[in-house]
Short mmCIF file of C-alpha atoms and ligand atoms in Angstrom, two decimals:
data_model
loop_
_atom_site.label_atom_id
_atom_site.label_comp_id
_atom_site.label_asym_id
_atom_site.label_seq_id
_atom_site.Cartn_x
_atom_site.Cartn_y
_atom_site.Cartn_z
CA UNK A 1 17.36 11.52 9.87
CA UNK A 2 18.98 8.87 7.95
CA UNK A 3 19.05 5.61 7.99
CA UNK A 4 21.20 2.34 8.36
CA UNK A 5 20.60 -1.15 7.79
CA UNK A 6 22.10 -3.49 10.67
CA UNK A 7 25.57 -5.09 10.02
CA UNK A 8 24.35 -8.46 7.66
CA UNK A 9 24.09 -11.99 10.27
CA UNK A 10 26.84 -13.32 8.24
CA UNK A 11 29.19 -12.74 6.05
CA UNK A 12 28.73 -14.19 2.48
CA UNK A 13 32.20 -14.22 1.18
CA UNK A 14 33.43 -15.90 4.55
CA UNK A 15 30.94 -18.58 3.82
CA UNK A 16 32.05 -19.33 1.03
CA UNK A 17 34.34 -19.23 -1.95
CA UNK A 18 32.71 -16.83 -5.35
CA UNK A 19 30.03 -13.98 -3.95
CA UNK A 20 33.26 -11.67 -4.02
CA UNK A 21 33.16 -11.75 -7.40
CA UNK A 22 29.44 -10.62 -7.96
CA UNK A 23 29.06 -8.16 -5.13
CA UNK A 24 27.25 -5.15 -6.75
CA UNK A 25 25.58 -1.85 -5.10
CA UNK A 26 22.38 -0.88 -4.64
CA UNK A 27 20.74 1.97 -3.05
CA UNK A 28 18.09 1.46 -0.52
CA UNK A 29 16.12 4.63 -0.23
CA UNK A 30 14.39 4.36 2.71
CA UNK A 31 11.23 6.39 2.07
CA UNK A 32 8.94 8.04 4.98
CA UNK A 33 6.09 10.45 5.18
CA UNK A 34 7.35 13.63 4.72
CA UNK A 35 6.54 16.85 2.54
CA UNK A 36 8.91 16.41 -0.06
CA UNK A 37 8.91 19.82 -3.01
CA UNK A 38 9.90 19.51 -6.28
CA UNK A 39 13.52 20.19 -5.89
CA UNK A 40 13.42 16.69 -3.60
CA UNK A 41 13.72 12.90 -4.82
CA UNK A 42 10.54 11.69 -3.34
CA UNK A 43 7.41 9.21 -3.53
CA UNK A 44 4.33 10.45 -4.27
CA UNK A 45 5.90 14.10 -3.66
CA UNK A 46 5.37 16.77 -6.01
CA UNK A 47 7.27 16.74 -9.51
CA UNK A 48 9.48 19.18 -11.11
CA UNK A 49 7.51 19.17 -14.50
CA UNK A 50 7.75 21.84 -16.83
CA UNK A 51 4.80 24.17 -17.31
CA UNK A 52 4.96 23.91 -20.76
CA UNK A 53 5.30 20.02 -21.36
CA UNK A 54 2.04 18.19 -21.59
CA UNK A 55 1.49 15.54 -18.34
CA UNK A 56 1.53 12.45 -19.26
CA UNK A 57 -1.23 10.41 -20.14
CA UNK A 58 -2.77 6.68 -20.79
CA UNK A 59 -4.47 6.64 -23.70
CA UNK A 60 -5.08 3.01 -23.76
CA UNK A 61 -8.88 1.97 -24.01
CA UNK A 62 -9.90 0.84 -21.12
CA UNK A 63 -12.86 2.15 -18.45
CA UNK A 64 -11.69 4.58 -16.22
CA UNK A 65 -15.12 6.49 -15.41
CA UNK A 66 -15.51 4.41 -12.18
CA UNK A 67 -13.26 4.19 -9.14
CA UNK A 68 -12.22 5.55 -5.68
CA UNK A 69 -11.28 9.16 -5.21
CA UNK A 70 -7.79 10.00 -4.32
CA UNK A 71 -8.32 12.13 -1.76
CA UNK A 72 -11.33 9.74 -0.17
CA UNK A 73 -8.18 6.97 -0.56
CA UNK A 74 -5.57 9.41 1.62
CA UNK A 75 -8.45 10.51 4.16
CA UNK A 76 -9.38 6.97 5.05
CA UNK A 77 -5.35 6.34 5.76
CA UNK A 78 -4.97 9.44 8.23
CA UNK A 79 -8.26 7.83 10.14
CA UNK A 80 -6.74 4.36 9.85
CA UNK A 81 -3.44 5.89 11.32
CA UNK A 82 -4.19 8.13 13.73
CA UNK A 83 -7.30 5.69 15.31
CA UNK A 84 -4.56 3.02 15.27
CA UNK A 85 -1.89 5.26 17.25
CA UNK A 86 -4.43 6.24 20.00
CA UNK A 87 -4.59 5.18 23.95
CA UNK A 88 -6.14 3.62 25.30
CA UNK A 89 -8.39 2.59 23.07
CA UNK A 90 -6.77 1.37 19.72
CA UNK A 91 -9.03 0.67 16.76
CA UNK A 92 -11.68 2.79 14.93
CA UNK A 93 -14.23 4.36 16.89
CA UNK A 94 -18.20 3.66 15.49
CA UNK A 95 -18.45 7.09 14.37
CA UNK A 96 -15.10 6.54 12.32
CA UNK A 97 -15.72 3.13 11.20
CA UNK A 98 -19.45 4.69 9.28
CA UNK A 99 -16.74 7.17 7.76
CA UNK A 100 -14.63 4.95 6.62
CA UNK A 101 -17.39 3.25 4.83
CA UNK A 102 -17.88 5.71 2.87
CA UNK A 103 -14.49 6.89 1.93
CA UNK A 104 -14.03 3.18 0.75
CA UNK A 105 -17.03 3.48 -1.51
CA UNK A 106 -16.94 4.03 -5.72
CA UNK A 107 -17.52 6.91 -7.65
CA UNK A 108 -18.85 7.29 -10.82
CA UNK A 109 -17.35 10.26 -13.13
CA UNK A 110 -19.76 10.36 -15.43
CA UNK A 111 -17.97 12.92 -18.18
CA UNK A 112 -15.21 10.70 -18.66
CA UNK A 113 -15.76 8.70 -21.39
CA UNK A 114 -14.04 5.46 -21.72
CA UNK A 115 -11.63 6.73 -24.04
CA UNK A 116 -10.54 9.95 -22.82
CA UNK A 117 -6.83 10.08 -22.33
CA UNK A 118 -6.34 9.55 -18.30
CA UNK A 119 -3.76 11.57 -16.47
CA UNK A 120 -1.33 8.81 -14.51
CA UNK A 121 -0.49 9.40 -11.51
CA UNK A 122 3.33 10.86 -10.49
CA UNK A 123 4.58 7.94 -8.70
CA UNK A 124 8.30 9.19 -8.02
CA UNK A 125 10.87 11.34 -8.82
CA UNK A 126 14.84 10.78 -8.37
CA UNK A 127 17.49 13.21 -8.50
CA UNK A 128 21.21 11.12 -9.76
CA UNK A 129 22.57 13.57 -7.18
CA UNK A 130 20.84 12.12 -4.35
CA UNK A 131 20.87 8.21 -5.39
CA UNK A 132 24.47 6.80 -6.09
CA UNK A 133 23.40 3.65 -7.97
CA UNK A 134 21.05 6.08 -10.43
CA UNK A 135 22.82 5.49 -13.97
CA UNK A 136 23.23 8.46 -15.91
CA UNK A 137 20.19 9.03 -18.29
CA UNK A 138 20.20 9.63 -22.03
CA UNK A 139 21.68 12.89 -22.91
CA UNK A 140 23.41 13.94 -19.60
CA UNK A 141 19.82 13.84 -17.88
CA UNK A 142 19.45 13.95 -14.39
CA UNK A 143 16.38 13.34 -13.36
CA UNK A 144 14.38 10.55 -13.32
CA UNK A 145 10.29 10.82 -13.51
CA UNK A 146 7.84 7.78 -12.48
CA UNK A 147 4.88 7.35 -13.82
CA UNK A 148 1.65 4.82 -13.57
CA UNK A 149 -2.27 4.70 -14.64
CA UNK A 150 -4.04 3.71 -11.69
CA UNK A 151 -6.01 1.14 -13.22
CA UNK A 152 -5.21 -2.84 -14.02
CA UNK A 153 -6.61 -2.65 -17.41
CA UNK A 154 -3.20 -2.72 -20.36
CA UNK A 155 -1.74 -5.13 -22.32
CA UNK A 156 -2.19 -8.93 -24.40
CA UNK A 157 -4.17 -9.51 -20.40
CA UNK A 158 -6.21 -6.71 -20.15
CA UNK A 159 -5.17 -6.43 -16.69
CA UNK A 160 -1.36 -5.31 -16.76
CA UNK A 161 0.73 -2.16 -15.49
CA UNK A 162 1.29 0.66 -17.64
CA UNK A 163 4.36 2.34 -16.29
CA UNK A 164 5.76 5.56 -17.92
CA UNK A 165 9.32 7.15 -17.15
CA UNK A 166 10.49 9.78 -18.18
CA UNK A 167 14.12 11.57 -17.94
CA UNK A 168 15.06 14.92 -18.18
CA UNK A 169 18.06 17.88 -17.14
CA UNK A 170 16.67 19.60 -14.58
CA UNK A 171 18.57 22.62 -14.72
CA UNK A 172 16.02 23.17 -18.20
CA UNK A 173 13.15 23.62 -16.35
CA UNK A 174 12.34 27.33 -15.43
CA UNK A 175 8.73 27.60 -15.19
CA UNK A 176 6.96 24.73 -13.09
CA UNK A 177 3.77 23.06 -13.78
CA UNK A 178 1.99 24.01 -10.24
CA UNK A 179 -1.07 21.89 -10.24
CA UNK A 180 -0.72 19.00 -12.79
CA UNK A 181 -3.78 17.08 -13.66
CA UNK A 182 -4.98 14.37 -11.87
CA UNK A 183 -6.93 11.11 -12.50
CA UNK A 184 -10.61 11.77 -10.41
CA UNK A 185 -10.78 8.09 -9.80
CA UNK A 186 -8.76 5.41 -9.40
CA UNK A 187 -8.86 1.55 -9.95
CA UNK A 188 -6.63 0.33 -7.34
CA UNK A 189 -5.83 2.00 -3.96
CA UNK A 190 -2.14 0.65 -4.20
CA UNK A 191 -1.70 3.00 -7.11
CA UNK A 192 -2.09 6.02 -4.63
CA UNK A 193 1.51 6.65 -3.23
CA UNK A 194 1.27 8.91 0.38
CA UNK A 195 4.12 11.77 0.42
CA UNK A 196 7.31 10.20 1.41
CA UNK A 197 11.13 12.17 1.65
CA UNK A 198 13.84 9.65 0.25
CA UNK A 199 17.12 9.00 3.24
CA UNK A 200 19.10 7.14 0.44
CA UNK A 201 21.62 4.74 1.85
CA UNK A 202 24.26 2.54 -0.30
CA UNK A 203 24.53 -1.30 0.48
CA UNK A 204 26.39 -4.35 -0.67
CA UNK A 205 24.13 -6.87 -2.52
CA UNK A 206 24.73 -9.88 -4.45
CA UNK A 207 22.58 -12.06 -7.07
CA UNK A 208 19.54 -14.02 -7.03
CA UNK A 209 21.02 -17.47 -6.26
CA UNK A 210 19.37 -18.65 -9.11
CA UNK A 211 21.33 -16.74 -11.58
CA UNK A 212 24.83 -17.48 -9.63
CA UNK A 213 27.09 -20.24 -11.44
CA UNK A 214 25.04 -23.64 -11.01
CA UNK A 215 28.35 -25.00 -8.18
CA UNK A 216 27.97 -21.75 -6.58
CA UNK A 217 24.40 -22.01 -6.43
CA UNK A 218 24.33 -25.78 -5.35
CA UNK A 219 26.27 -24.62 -2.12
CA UNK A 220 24.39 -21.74 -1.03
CA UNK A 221 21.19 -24.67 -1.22
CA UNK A 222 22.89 -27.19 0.87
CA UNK A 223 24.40 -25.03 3.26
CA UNK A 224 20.43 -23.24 3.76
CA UNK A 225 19.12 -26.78 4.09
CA UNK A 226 21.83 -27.88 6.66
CA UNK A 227 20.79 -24.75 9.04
CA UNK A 228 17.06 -25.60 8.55
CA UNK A 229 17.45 -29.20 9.01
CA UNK A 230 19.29 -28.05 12.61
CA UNK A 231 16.91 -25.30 13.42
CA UNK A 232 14.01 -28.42 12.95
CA UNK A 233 16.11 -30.51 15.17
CA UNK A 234 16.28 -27.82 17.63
CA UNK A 235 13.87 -27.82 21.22
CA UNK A 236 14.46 -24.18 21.56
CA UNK A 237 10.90 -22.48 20.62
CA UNK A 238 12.02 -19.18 21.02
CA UNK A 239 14.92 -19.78 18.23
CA UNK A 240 15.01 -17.13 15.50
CA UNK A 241 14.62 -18.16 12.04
CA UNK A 242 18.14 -19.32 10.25
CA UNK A 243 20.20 -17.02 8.11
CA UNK A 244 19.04 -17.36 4.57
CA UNK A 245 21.08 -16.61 0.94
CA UNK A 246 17.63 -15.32 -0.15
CA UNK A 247 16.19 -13.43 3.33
CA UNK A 248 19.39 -12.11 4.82
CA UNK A 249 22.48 -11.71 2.32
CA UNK A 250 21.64 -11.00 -1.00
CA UNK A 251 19.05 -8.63 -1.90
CA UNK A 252 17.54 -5.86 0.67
CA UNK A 253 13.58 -5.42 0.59
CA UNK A 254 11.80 -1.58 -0.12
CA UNK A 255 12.06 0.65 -2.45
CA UNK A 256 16.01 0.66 -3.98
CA UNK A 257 18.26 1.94 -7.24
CA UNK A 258 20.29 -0.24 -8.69
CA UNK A 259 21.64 -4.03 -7.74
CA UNK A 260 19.83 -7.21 -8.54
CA UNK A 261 16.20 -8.12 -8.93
CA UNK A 262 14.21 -10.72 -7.34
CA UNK A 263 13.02 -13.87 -8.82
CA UNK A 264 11.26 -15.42 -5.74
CA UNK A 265 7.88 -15.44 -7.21
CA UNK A 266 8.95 -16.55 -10.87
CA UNK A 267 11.64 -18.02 -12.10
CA UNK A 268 14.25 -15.85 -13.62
CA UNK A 269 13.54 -14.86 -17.14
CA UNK A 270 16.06 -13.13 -19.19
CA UNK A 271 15.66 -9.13 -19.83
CA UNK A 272 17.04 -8.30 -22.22
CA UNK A 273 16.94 -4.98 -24.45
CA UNK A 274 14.04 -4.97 -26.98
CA UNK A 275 15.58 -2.75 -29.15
CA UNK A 276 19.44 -3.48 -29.17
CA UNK A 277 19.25 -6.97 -27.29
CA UNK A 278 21.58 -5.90 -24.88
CA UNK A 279 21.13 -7.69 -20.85
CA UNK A 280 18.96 -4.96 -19.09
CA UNK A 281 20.02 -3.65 -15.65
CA UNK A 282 17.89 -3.07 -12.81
CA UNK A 283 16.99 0.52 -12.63
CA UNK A 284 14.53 1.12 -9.75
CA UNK A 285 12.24 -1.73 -7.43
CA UNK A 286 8.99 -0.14 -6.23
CA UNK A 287 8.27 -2.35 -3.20
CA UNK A 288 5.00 -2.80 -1.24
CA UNK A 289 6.55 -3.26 2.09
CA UNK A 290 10.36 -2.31 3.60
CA UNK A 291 10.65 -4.92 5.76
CA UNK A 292 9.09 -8.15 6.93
CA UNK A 293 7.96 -9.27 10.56
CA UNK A 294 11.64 -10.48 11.84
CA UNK A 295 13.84 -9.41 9.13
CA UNK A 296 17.56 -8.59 9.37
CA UNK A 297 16.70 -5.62 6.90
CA UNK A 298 15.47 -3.40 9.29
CA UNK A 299 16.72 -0.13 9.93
CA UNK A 300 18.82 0.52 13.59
CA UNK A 301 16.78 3.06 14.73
CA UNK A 302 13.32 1.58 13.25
CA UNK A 303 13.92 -1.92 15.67
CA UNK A 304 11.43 -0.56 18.04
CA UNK A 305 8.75 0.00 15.29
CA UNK A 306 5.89 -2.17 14.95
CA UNK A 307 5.69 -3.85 11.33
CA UNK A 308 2.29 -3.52 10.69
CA UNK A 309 1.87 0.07 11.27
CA UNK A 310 5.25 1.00 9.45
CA UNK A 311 6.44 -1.12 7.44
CA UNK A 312 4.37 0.23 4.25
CA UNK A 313 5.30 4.08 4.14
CA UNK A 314 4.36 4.78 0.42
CA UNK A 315 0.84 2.58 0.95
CA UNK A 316 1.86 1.98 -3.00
CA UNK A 317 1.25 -1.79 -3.15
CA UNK A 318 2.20 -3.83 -6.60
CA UNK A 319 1.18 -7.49 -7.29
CA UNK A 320 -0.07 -9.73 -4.13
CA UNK A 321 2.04 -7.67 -2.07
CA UNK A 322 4.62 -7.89 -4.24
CA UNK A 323 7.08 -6.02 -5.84
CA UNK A 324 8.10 -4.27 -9.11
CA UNK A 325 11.28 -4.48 -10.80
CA UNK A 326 12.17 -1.71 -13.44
CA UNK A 327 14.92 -2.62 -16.11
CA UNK A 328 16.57 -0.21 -18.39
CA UNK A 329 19.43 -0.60 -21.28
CA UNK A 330 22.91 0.05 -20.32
CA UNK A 331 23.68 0.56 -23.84
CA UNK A 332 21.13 3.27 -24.26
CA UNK A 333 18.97 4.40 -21.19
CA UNK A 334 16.74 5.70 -23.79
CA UNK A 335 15.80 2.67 -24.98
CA UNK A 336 12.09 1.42 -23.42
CA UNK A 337 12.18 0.07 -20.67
CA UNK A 338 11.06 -3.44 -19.40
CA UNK A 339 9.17 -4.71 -15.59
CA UNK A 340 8.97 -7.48 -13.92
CA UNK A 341 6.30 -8.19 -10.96
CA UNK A 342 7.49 -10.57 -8.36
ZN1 ZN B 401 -4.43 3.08 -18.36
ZN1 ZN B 402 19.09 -1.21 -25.71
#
């Protein structure tokens, strides 16, 4: 079943005079529980990863030996779900909250030492064929491969992401890895992603208004502040929020290929190319949530669906419910790539 995102509340280039000449693409791809194989683009579905090829690894020196099982983390969401679906009496029964408990509780893995390399987890895959904002990859690839370590634990911090992608031609692979390893505990739940099938839709999107020319920029502000200043002024308590630049116009929410990153949370900082100092583009946003309570964003035949219960699909959760925004060279796509959390 696909999906569509509602016609926008307004129209940017009526409002004014310059969007037109930043409107980009990007693909919003929609994911939702599913049983995605390895011939699918998918979150958290299995990859198409060569029998032959080691799985990746972190081999950063953190602890690892202590965490939450996987499977305990995917057991406790099918309770959560199902005991949250159920008439009429919503809500965890006794007998499943004591369960619960105990799915939620830390493990100890007592063989792996602190600096044993860690299998990461297979966060995503994404086939160009399915996603029309998915640059090409280095050497005709096709096939783009997501990887994390499950724990908070890398970089100057000590508590940063360490993301791994990988691209390859899929038409190489002939013999398929069948059960790759898998970390036996995890840091984070967030890092855990549930099964989702990708229904890949292209929309328009336009620039964080902070990196628009500084006129352009000045009018989307006053015109936002004019329809908040009237919506204040306004007796009606049942009026919906106003239209925002930010909210409404520019930049979808969930998981998407392609367009223009977020800089809500910080402000914009330049990314460019480490290697050949080229401006990075954005390659992929991992999301924690699809839609908010009330946005414009979500899908026609989703209006009916309550946010809380279905707004998070993937359960994959980055930041303070944040989101994660993937840059890669457009000189070279092999060229490491850079992430911002907003
Ligand atoms: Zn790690
Ligand atoms: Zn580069």
């Amino acid at each position: 079943m696909s999906r569509t995102t509602p016609p926008r509340p307004l129209d940017v280039e009526a409002l004014f005079p310059g969007p037109a000449a930043y409107r980009g693409t990007t693909t919003r791809l929609h994911p939702r529980p599913g049983h995605p194989d390895m011939e699918d683009s998918s979150v958290g579905g299995p990859l198409l990863w060569p029998a032959d090829e080691p799985w990746p690894v972190c081999t950063e020196p953190h602890r690892h030996a202590r965490g939450r099982r996987p499977a305990d983390i995917h057991r406790q969401r099918q309770i959560l779900a199902s005991a949250w679906l159920r008439e009429p009496n919503p809500g965890p029964t006794n007998e499943e909250r004591q369960l619960l408990k105990e799915l939620g509780q830390e493990h100890r893995v007592e063989e792996a030492a602190a600096t044993d390399p860690l299998p990461l987890i297979g966060l995503a895959q994404l086939y160009r064929r399915d996603i029309p904002d998915l640059p090409a990859g280095p050497d005709d690839c096709d096939l783009l491969q997501v990887f994390w370590c499950p724990f908070d634990a890398h970089g100057p911090s000590g508590y940063g992401m360490l993301l791994d992608l990988r691209w390859r031609r899929s038409w190489e692979v002939t013999e398929v890895q069948i059960s790759p390893p898998q970390p036996r505990v995890v840091g984070f739940e967030g890092y855990v992603p549930e099964p989702c099938v990708l229904h890949p839709e292209q929309v328009a999107t336009y620039p964080f208004a902070g990196l628009l020319p500084e006129d352009l920029c000045a009018r989307i502000d006053a015109w936002e502040e004019a329809l908040e200043e009237e919506a204040e002024q306004s007796t009606d308590d049942d009026a919906e929020a106003p239209v925002g630049y930010q909210c409404d116009l520019s930049i979808p929410p969930g998981w998407r290929v392609g367009g223009f990153a977020s800089w809500h949370a910080t402000d914009p900082s330049p990314m460019n190319c480490r290697t050949c100092a080229t401006p990075m583009h954005l390659l992929l946003t991992v999301d924690s949530s699809e839609w908010d309570g009330g946005s414009s964003w979500k899908p026609l035949k989703e209006q009916d669906l309550p946010t809380h219960r279905y707004a998070s699909p993937t359960e994959v959760t980055v930041g303070r419910w944040g989101e994660l925004n993937i840059f890669s060279c457009p000189e070279e796509p092999g060229h490491p790539h850079r992430w911002s959390i907003q």
